[in-house]
mmCIF file of C-alpha atoms in Angstrom:
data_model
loop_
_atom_site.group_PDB
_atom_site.id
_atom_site.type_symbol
_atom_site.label_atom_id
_atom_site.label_comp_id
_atom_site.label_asym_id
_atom_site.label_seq_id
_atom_site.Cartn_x
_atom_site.Cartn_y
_atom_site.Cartn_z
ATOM 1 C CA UNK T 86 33.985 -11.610 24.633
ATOM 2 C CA UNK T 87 32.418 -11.546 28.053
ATOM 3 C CA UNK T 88 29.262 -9.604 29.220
ATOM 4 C CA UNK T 89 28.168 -9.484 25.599
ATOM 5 C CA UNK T 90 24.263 -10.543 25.210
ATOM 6 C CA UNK T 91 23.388 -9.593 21.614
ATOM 7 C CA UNK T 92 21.779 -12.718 19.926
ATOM 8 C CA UNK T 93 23.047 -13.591 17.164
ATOM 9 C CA UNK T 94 21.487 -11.993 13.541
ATOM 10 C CA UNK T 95 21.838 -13.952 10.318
ATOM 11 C CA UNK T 96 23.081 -11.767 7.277
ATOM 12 C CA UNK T 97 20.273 -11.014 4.582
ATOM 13 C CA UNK T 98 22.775 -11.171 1.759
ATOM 14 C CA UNK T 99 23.830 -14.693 1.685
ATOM 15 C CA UNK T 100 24.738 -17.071 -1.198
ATOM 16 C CA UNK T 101 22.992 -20.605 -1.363
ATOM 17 C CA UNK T 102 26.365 -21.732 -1.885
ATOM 18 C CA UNK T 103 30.061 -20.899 -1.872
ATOM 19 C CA UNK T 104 29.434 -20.830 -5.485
ATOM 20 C CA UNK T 105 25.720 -19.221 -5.689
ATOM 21 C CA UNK T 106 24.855 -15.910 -6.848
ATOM 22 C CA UNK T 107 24.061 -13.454 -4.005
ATOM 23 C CA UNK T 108 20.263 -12.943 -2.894
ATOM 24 C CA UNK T 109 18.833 -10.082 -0.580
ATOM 25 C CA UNK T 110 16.381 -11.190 1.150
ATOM 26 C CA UNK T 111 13.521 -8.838 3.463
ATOM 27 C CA UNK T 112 11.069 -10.563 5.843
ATOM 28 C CA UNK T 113 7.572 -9.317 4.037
ATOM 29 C CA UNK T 114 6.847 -7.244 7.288
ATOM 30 C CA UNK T 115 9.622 -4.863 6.436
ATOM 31 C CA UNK T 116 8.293 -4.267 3.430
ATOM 32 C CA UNK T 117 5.366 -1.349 4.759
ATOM 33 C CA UNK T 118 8.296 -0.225 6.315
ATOM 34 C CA UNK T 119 10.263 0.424 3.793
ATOM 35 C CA UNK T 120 7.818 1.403 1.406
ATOM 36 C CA UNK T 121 5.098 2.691 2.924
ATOM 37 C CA UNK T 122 3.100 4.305 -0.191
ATOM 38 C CA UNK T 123 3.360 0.871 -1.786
ATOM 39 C CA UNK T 124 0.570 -0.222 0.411
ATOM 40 C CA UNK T 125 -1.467 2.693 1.691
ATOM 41 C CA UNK T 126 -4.819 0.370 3.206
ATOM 42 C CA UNK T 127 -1.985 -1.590 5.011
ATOM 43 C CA UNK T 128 -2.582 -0.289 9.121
ATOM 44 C CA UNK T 129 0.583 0.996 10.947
ATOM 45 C CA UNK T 130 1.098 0.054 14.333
#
């Protein structure tokens, strides 16, 4: 594919191996995001 610029993204559901169990993993900053009750002192941006 030319002209495409996305950057790559990594998947967030990946096994540690071809054998592993599935884990979802968030970076902790989407977390307010998500759920934003959870942590009420936390400041939005």
């Amino acid at each position: 594919m030319t002209g495409d610029t996305k950057p790559y993204i990594q998947p967030y559901i990946k096994p540690d191996s071809h054998r592993g169990e599935l884990s979802f993993g968030l970076p902790l900053a989407a977390l307010r995001f998500l759920f934003p009750k959870l942590w009420p002192e936390v400041e939005q941006e």
